[in-house]
Amino acid sequence: MSAASCLLTEDQFLCSVCLEVFTDPVTIPCGHNFCKTCITEHWNVNVPYQCPNCKKLFHTKPELQVNTFISEMAAQFRQSAQQKASSSSSSEQQVSKPEVPCETHLEPHLTMSGLKTHQLIDPVENLEDRMCREHDKQLELFCKTDQLCVCMLCTVSAHKKHDVVPLKEEYERKKAELEKTEAETQQMIQKTQLKIEEIKRSVKLSKEDADREIADGVQVFTALKESVERSQAELINTIKEKQRKTEEQAEGFIEELEQEVFELRKRSAKVQQQLLKSENHFLLQNPLSLGTALPVKDWTEVNVCPLSHEGTVRRALNQLLVGSELKRVQQYAVNVTLDPDTAHPNLILSDDKKQVHDGGVQVTLPDNPERFDSCVNVLAKQSFTSGRFYFEVQVEGKAEWTLGVARGSIKRKGYITVSPQKGYWTISLRNENEYCACAGPDVSLSLKSRPKKVGVFVDYEEGLVSFYDVDSAALIYSFTGCCFSEKLYPFLRPSLNYGGKNSAPLIISAVNH
């Protein structure tokens, strides 16, 4: 061997699986080396793939890399060991355990008639431990009753009528039992380690979700703070303006009333002066001329009403809360495109798959299982099985429409009724001004204004589907307590063209946070 290899010990050339000098050594990603056959057979029995030394788990079977250095060093070590064994074979034979009985002890058993019937056994170490101390016979049986190794004579004395089996049979049984236990233990170790990895991954995902929620929360509350500050300034200005107008109105009333009081006092002064200077007969013969009557205004119905500041604040607060709620759900906006393989043959989709309307003419298309054949419906390409998502649809200029989300297993052929029981969570516009939630039965919706753009928000785990008027930031309707167990798809029904009255498209629009 070279000088470098002499510095290495025998253990460094042994495979940890077979405990022999490496044969075709290979290296796995964690850096440990094994015989190619040993590690291959180990992985065939133990799945998933794990390093026998450091117990590192690999999700896919690693590629085995030939370790030429170890291979060469092992070959040199093996050659050196063989040379050493050859040169010292005579001395080793003197100190090693005998592989055959010595002739001195063997000869009497072969020549003497009384000893020829003795049963000979292979040479073993610690022979006294394998002999019955009571009968001096080989312990070749096992008493299952007392769990002891016994000889043949023991079975007719102390162990008579006990459950006794050949020692080798019990050994094989115990060995198989231990091997089974070891295999089960290794499986349990692997399952436990997999569970540990699963929990670690869950914690990591949970932390990522928490960080994302925190970031979203900070963004929402920052926007809310800015909105509060704007609303506060607007509210103060509104209240001040109303108060200014009230004060101006009151000042006008007061000025008019003071003028009337002034005229009345002048009139009163004239009357009192005449009364002081005139006698009765003179007053009757020369009545006081006061001119025309004063045009006194009827003030009984004139009032200056105090401002309802509480109502103003409450309306502003409600508007603020609804607006902040919409901003919160808009954080979960997703990119949605329509799937032409699901579209009814009457529908025309834009090139970017963001717009859809009824063209009024049915086009010949493949009648695949996913396509709607009777109702002018279309689904999105994207589906969702967890978490939250949000998208917006422009509905301006349409007389009828239906939109929301639907299960992947919904009916595609024939006449379709949309309701949660059928796998649809939607709202609709009918007859130009009749809004309803398709809740089975329908729920009529009273809206303050016609939505131009509708936002759809879904929380899969919470079982929530909410619809918003994006421009007014008002909640239109919510389906709550829903039970989702399969894929959910955005769903659009632009409804029929009706001779051009409903020709405007439904448009999936970009979300402005």
mmCIF file of C-alpha atoms in Angstrom, residues 102-365:
data_model
loop_
_atom_site.group_PDB
_atom_site.id
_atom_site.type_symbol
_atom_site.label_atom_id
_atom_site.label_comp_id
_atom_site.label_asym_id
_atom_site.label_seq_id
_atom_site.Cartn_x
_atom_site.Cartn_y
_atom_site.Cartn_z
ATOM 1 C CA CYS A 102 -7.507 -32.391 17.475
ATOM 2 C CA GLU A 103 -6.454 -35.922 16.580
ATOM 3 C CA THR A 104 -5.554 -36.797 20.179
ATOM 4 C CA HIS A 105 -9.163 -36.301 21.346
ATOM 5 C CA LEU A 106 -10.770 -37.563 18.142
ATOM 6 C CA GLU A 107 -8.971 -40.934 17.930
ATOM 7 C CA PRO A 108 -10.669 -42.650 20.955
ATOM 8 C CA HIS A 109 -14.107 -41.833 19.532
ATOM 9 C CA LEU A 110 -13.132 -43.519 16.292
ATOM 10 C CA THR A 111 -11.438 -46.646 17.669
ATOM 11 C CA MET A 112 -12.980 -47.573 20.997
ATOM 12 C CA SER A 113 -16.296 -49.437 20.770
ATOM 13 C CA GLY A 114 -17.714 -47.738 23.865
ATOM 14 C CA LEU A 115 -17.060 -44.294 22.452
ATOM 15 C CA LYS A 116 -18.074 -44.895 18.851
ATOM 16 C CA THR A 117 -21.705 -44.198 19.723
ATOM 17 C CA HIS A 118 -20.897 -40.717 21.104
ATOM 18 C CA GLN A 119 -22.354 -37.800 19.186
ATOM 19 C CA LEU A 120 -19.635 -35.493 17.973
ATOM 20 C CA ILE A 121 -20.221 -31.760 17.506
ATOM 21 C CA ASP A 122 -18.311 -29.075 15.658
ATOM 22 C CA PRO A 123 -15.547 -27.408 17.640
ATOM 23 C CA VAL A 124 -16.840 -24.389 19.551
ATOM 24 C CA GLU A 125 -15.585 -21.857 22.058
ATOM 25 C CA ASN A 126 -16.865 -22.016 25.663
ATOM 26 C CA LEU A 127 -17.983 -25.608 25.304
ATOM 27 C CA GLU A 128 -18.840 -25.777 29.010
ATOM 28 C CA ASP A 129 -21.590 -23.191 28.510
ATOM 29 C CA ARG A 130 -23.222 -25.438 25.913
ATOM 30 C CA MET A 131 -23.278 -28.535 28.102
ATOM 31 C CA CYS A 132 -25.912 -29.531 30.668
ATOM 32 C CA ARG A 133 -24.344 -29.123 34.112
ATOM 33 C CA GLU A 134 -26.525 -31.899 35.528
ATOM 34 C CA HIS A 135 -26.208 -34.579 32.810
ATOM 35 C CA ASP A 136 -23.056 -33.430 31.000
ATOM 36 C CA LYS A 137 -24.920 -33.618 27.718
ATOM 37 C CA GLN A 138 -25.108 -31.100 24.908
ATOM 38 C CA LEU A 139 -27.853 -28.492 25.296
ATOM 39 C CA GLU A 140 -29.635 -29.190 22.022
ATOM 40 C CA LEU A 141 -33.240 -28.619 23.121
ATOM 41 C CA PHE A 142 -35.229 -25.678 24.429
ATOM 42 C CA CYS A 143 -37.920 -25.899 27.127
ATOM 43 C CA LYS A 144 -40.577 -23.336 26.224
ATOM 44 C CA THR A 145 -42.327 -23.935 29.547
ATOM 45 C CA ASP A 146 -39.320 -22.806 31.640
ATOM 46 C CA GLN A 147 -37.573 -20.844 28.878
ATOM 47 C CA LEU A 148 -34.332 -22.805 29.345
ATOM 48 C CA CYS A 149 -31.869 -24.721 27.158
ATOM 49 C CA VAL A 150 -31.942 -28.421 28.135
ATOM 50 C CA CYS A 151 -30.426 -31.740 27.083
ATOM 51 C CA MET A 152 -32.208 -34.950 26.090
ATOM 52 C CA LEU A 153 -32.031 -36.358 29.635
ATOM 53 C CA CYS A 154 -33.654 -33.232 31.054
ATOM 54 C CA THR A 155 -36.829 -34.046 29.100
ATOM 55 C CA VAL A 156 -37.361 -37.259 31.120
ATOM 56 C CA SER A 157 -36.508 -35.737 34.480
ATOM 57 C CA ALA A 158 -37.024 -32.146 35.624
ATOM 58 C CA HIS A 159 -38.643 -31.068 32.336
ATOM 59 C CA LYS A 160 -40.840 -34.090 31.798
ATOM 60 C CA LYS A 161 -44.117 -33.250 29.993
ATOM 61 C CA HIS A 162 -42.871 -29.721 29.299
ATOM 62 C CA ASP A 163 -43.200 -28.082 25.890
ATOM 63 C CA VAL A 164 -39.772 -28.843 24.402
ATOM 64 C CA VAL A 165 -38.570 -28.039 20.875
ATOM 65 C CA PRO A 166 -35.220 -28.362 19.088
ATOM 66 C CA LEU A 167 -32.850 -25.573 20.073
ATOM 67 C CA LYS A 168 -32.153 -24.641 16.454
ATOM 68 C CA GLU A 169 -35.894 -24.349 15.738
ATOM 69 C CA GLU A 170 -36.424 -22.030 18.688
ATOM 70 C CA TYR A 171 -33.340 -20.070 17.707
ATOM 71 C CA GLU A 172 -34.660 -19.560 14.181
ATOM 72 C CA ARG A 173 -38.046 -18.572 15.560
ATOM 73 C CA LYS A 174 -36.533 -16.097 18.014
ATOM 74 C CA LYS A 175 -34.234 -14.769 15.310
ATOM 75 C CA ALA A 176 -37.144 -14.279 12.911
ATOM 76 C CA GLU A 177 -39.139 -12.621 15.684
ATOM 77 C CA LEU A 178 -36.303 -10.248 16.503
ATOM 78 C CA GLU A 179 -35.719 -9.486 12.833
ATOM 79 C CA LYS A 180 -39.426 -8.733 12.452
ATOM 80 C CA THR A 181 -39.303 -6.534 15.554
ATOM 81 C CA GLU A 182 -36.231 -4.776 14.204
ATOM 82 C CA ALA A 183 -37.911 -4.225 10.837
ATOM 83 C CA GLU A 184 -41.044 -2.893 12.551
ATOM 84 C CA THR A 185 -38.890 -0.681 14.770
ATOM 85 C CA GLN A 186 -37.076 0.716 11.740
ATOM 86 C CA GLN A 187 -40.403 1.349 10.045
ATOM 87 C CA MET A 188 -41.680 3.113 13.156
ATOM 88 C CA ILE A 189 -38.479 5.173 13.252
ATOM 89 C CA GLN A 190 -38.938 6.106 9.610
ATOM 90 C CA LYS A 191 -42.623 6.957 10.137
ATOM 91 C CA THR A 192 -41.737 9.010 13.194
ATOM 92 C CA GLN A 193 -38.987 10.836 11.329
ATOM 93 C CA LEU A 194 -41.374 11.452 8.437
ATOM 94 C CA LYS A 195 -43.908 12.822 10.937
ATOM 95 C CA ILE A 196 -41.222 15.056 12.399
ATOM 96 C CA GLU A 197 -40.403 16.318 8.908
ATOM 97 C CA GLU A 198 -44.121 16.807 8.228
ATOM 98 C CA ILE A 199 -44.557 18.803 11.443
ATOM 99 C CA LYS A 200 -41.476 20.869 10.627
ATOM 100 C CA ARG A 201 -42.868 21.578 7.167
ATOM 101 C CA SER A 202 -46.246 22.496 8.712
ATOM 102 C CA VAL A 203 -44.560 24.855 11.153
ATOM 103 C CA LYS A 204 -42.597 26.405 8.284
ATOM 104 C CA LEU A 205 -45.738 26.833 6.173
ATOM 105 C CA SER A 206 -47.598 28.201 9.195
ATOM 106 C CA LYS A 207 -44.824 30.717 9.789
ATOM 107 C CA GLU A 208 -44.877 31.729 6.123
ATOM 108 C CA ASP A 209 -48.672 32.143 6.327
ATOM 109 C CA ALA A 210 -48.325 34.124 9.555
ATOM 110 C CA ASP A 211 -45.674 36.389 8.018
ATOM 111 C CA ARG A 212 -47.873 36.888 4.964
ATOM 112 C CA GLU A 213 -50.926 37.621 7.165
ATOM 113 C CA ILE A 214 -48.869 40.105 9.201
ATOM 114 C CA ALA A 215 -47.646 41.825 6.041
ATOM 115 C CA ASP A 216 -51.192 41.939 4.671
ATOM 116 C CA GLY A 217 -52.473 43.202 8.013
ATOM 117 C CA VAL A 218 -49.872 45.961 8.150
ATOM 118 C CA GLN A 219 -50.752 46.968 4.595
ATOM 119 C CA VAL A 220 -54.488 46.940 5.326
ATOM 120 C CA PHE A 221 -54.181 48.907 8.560
ATOM 121 C CA THR A 222 -51.792 51.370 6.950
ATOM 122 C CA ALA A 223 -54.372 51.943 4.245
ATOM 123 C CA LEU A 224 -57.077 52.079 6.918
ATOM 124 C CA LYS A 225 -55.090 54.651 8.879
ATOM 125 C CA GLU A 226 -54.692 56.799 5.786
ATOM 126 C CA SER A 227 -58.387 56.375 5.009
ATOM 127 C CA VAL A 228 -59.288 57.301 8.602
ATOM 128 C CA GLU A 229 -57.190 60.429 8.398
ATOM 129 C CA ARG A 230 -58.807 61.420 5.095
ATOM 130 C CA SER A 231 -62.282 60.615 6.410
ATOM 131 C CA GLN A 232 -61.579 62.533 9.593
ATOM 132 C CA ALA A 233 -60.595 65.626 7.648
ATOM 133 C CA GLU A 234 -63.614 65.270 5.346
ATOM 134 C CA LEU A 235 -65.943 64.719 8.320
ATOM 135 C CA ILE A 236 -64.626 67.781 10.169
ATOM 136 C CA ASN A 237 -64.979 69.920 7.047
ATOM 137 C CA THR A 238 -68.519 68.603 6.442
ATOM 138 C CA ILE A 239 -69.632 69.300 10.005
ATOM 139 C CA LYS A 240 -68.012 72.751 9.987
ATOM 140 C CA GLU A 241 -69.688 73.628 6.686
ATOM 141 C CA LYS A 242 -73.094 72.531 7.984
ATOM 142 C CA GLN A 243 -72.546 74.520 11.153
ATOM 143 C CA ARG A 244 -71.522 77.604 9.130
ATOM 144 C CA LYS A 245 -74.718 77.395 7.059
ATOM 145 C CA THR A 246 -76.795 76.967 10.213
ATOM 146 C CA GLU A 247 -75.192 80.024 11.785
ATOM 147 C CA GLU A 248 -75.738 82.067 8.592
ATOM 148 C CA GLN A 249 -79.381 81.023 8.511
ATOM 149 C CA ALA A 250 -79.829 81.947 12.196
ATOM 150 C CA GLU A 251 -78.142 85.303 11.691
ATOM 151 C CA GLY A 252 -80.576 86.074 8.851
ATOM 152 C CA PHE A 253 -83.573 85.187 11.021
ATOM 153 C CA ILE A 254 -82.247 87.262 13.918
ATOM 154 C CA GLU A 255 -81.681 90.276 11.671
ATOM 155 C CA GLU A 256 -85.259 90.094 10.353
ATOM 156 C CA LEU A 257 -86.705 89.700 13.820
ATOM 157 C CA GLU A 258 -84.688 92.615 15.203
ATOM 158 C CA GLN A 259 -85.945 94.823 12.322
ATOM 159 C CA GLU A 260 -89.536 93.876 13.145
ATOM 160 C CA VAL A 261 -88.938 94.656 16.810
ATOM 161 C CA PHE A 262 -87.508 98.069 15.824
ATOM 162 C CA GLU A 263 -90.558 98.955 13.677
ATOM 163 C CA LEU A 264 -92.960 97.781 16.363
ATOM 164 C CA ARG A 265 -91.213 99.923 18.978
ATOM 165 C CA LYS A 266 -91.431 102.993 16.730
ATOM 166 C CA ARG A 267 -95.161 102.372 16.310
ATOM 167 C CA SER A 268 -95.560 101.878 20.053
ATOM 168 C CA ALA A 269 -93.782 105.192 20.773
ATOM 169 C CA LYS A 270 -96.154 107.116 18.493
ATOM 170 C CA VAL A 271 -99.177 105.578 20.166
ATOM 171 C CA GLN A 272 -97.938 106.387 23.658
ATOM 172 C CA GLN A 273 -97.164 110.012 22.672
ATOM 173 C CA GLN A 274 -100.630 110.567 21.292
ATOM 174 C CA LEU A 275 -102.208 109.086 24.394
ATOM 175 C CA LEU A 276 -100.358 111.515 26.626
ATOM 176 C CA LYS A 277 -101.283 114.689 24.689
ATOM 177 C CA SER A 278 -104.917 114.085 23.780
ATOM 178 C CA GLU A 279 -108.117 114.245 25.733
ATOM 179 C CA ASN A 280 -110.904 111.828 25.205
ATOM 180 C CA HIS A 281 -113.076 114.048 23.007
ATOM 181 C CA PHE A 282 -110.046 115.192 21.001
ATOM 182 C CA LEU A 283 -108.810 111.634 20.428
ATOM 183 C CA LEU A 284 -112.222 110.633 19.150
ATOM 184 C CA GLN A 285 -112.492 113.638 16.849
ATOM 185 C CA ASN A 286 -108.876 113.447 15.610
ATOM 186 C CA PRO A 287 -107.834 109.735 15.479
ATOM 187 C CA LEU A 288 -104.107 108.944 15.147
ATOM 188 C CA SER A 289 -103.034 108.059 11.643
ATOM 189 C CA LEU A 290 -100.516 105.155 11.882
ATOM 190 C CA GLY A 291 -100.442 104.371 8.229
ATOM 191 C CA THR A 292 -100.697 100.836 6.854
ATOM 192 C CA ALA A 293 -100.333 97.847 9.154
ATOM 193 C CA LEU A 294 -96.835 96.446 9.649
ATOM 194 C CA PRO A 295 -96.129 93.305 7.574
ATOM 195 C CA VAL A 296 -95.288 91.090 10.563
ATOM 196 C CA LYS A 297 -94.012 87.637 9.478
ATOM 197 C CA ASP A 298 -95.472 84.432 10.988
ATOM 198 C CA TRP A 299 -92.459 82.895 12.765
ATOM 199 C CA THR A 300 -94.285 79.934 14.331
ATOM 200 C CA GLU A 301 -93.089 77.479 11.664
ATOM 201 C CA VAL A 302 -89.565 78.884 11.401
ATOM 202 C CA ASN A 303 -86.911 76.885 13.292
ATOM 203 C CA VAL A 304 -83.172 76.470 13.285
ATOM 204 C CA CYS A 305 -82.644 72.731 13.744
ATOM 205 C CA PRO A 306 -79.404 71.536 15.385
ATOM 206 C CA LEU A 307 -77.161 69.344 13.198
ATOM 207 C CA SER A 308 -77.348 65.575 13.621
ATOM 208 C CA HIS A 309 -73.596 65.113 14.039
ATOM 209 C CA GLU A 310 -74.035 61.580 15.373
ATOM 210 C CA GLY A 311 -75.724 60.454 12.153
ATOM 211 C CA THR A 312 -73.022 62.067 10.062
ATOM 212 C CA VAL A 313 -70.287 60.334 12.068
ATOM 213 C CA ARG A 314 -72.056 56.958 11.960
ATOM 214 C CA ARG A 315 -72.482 57.119 8.182
ATOM 215 C CA ALA A 316 -68.827 58.052 7.755
ATOM 216 C CA LEU A 317 -67.760 55.224 10.084
ATOM 217 C CA ASN A 318 -69.881 52.647 8.275
ATOM 218 C CA GLN A 319 -68.482 53.745 4.926
ATOM 219 C CA LEU A 320 -64.972 53.538 6.355
ATOM 220 C CA LEU A 321 -65.463 50.021 7.762
ATOM 221 C CA VAL A 322 -66.951 48.673 4.535
ATOM 222 C CA GLY A 323 -64.136 50.248 2.548
ATOM 223 C CA SER A 324 -61.482 48.714 4.824
ATOM 224 C CA GLU A 325 -63.163 45.291 4.531
ATOM 225 C CA LEU A 326 -63.018 45.483 0.738
ATOM 226 C CA LYS A 327 -59.361 46.509 0.876
ATOM 227 C CA ARG A 328 -58.661 43.516 3.106
ATOM 228 C CA VAL A 329 -60.191 40.942 0.751
ATOM 229 C CA GLN A 330 -58.573 42.583 -2.270
ATOM 230 C CA GLN A 331 -55.242 41.431 -0.859
ATOM 231 C CA TYR A 332 -56.173 37.912 -2.023
ATOM 232 C CA ALA A 333 -56.630 38.873 -5.679
ATOM 233 C CA VAL A 334 -55.774 36.113 -8.192
ATOM 234 C CA ASN A 335 -55.316 36.097 -11.932
ATOM 235 C CA VAL A 336 -58.388 34.536 -13.554
ATOM 236 C CA THR A 337 -58.769 33.550 -17.229
ATOM 237 C CA LEU A 338 -61.699 31.788 -18.886
ATOM 238 C CA ASP A 339 -61.523 28.196 -20.124
ATOM 239 C CA PRO A 340 -62.757 27.910 -23.744
ATOM 240 C CA ASP A 341 -63.191 24.120 -23.333
ATOM 241 C CA THR A 342 -66.073 24.787 -20.904
ATOM 242 C CA ALA A 343 -67.742 27.659 -22.832
ATOM 243 C CA HIS A 344 -71.189 27.180 -24.413
ATOM 244 C CA PRO A 345 -70.976 27.274 -28.255
ATOM 245 C CA ASN A 346 -72.882 30.601 -28.331
ATOM 246 C CA LEU A 347 -70.239 32.375 -26.258
ATOM 247 C CA ILE A 348 -67.443 34.470 -27.715
ATOM 248 C CA LEU A 349 -64.266 34.793 -25.647
ATOM 249 C CA SER A 350 -61.660 37.514 -26.153
ATOM 250 C CA ASP A 351 -58.114 36.573 -27.157
ATOM 251 C CA ASP A 352 -56.832 37.185 -23.642
ATOM 252 C CA LYS A 353 -59.690 35.021 -22.223
ATOM 253 C CA LYS A 354 -60.782 37.899 -19.966
ATOM 254 C CA GLN A 355 -64.081 38.848 -21.701
ATOM 255 C CA VAL A 356 -67.169 36.853 -22.683
ATOM 256 C CA HIS A 357 -70.511 37.653 -24.339
ATOM 257 C CA ASP A 358 -73.269 35.861 -26.263
ATOM 258 C CA GLY A 359 -72.661 36.132 -29.990
ATOM 259 C CA GLY A 360 -76.217 35.066 -30.817
ATOM 260 C CA VAL A 361 -75.025 32.277 -33.134
ATOM 261 C CA GLN A 362 -74.057 28.768 -32.053
ATOM 262 C CA VAL A 363 -70.636 27.694 -33.318
ATOM 263 C CA THR A 364 -69.752 24.060 -33.979
ATOM 264 C CA LEU A 365 -67.326 22.977 -31.254
#
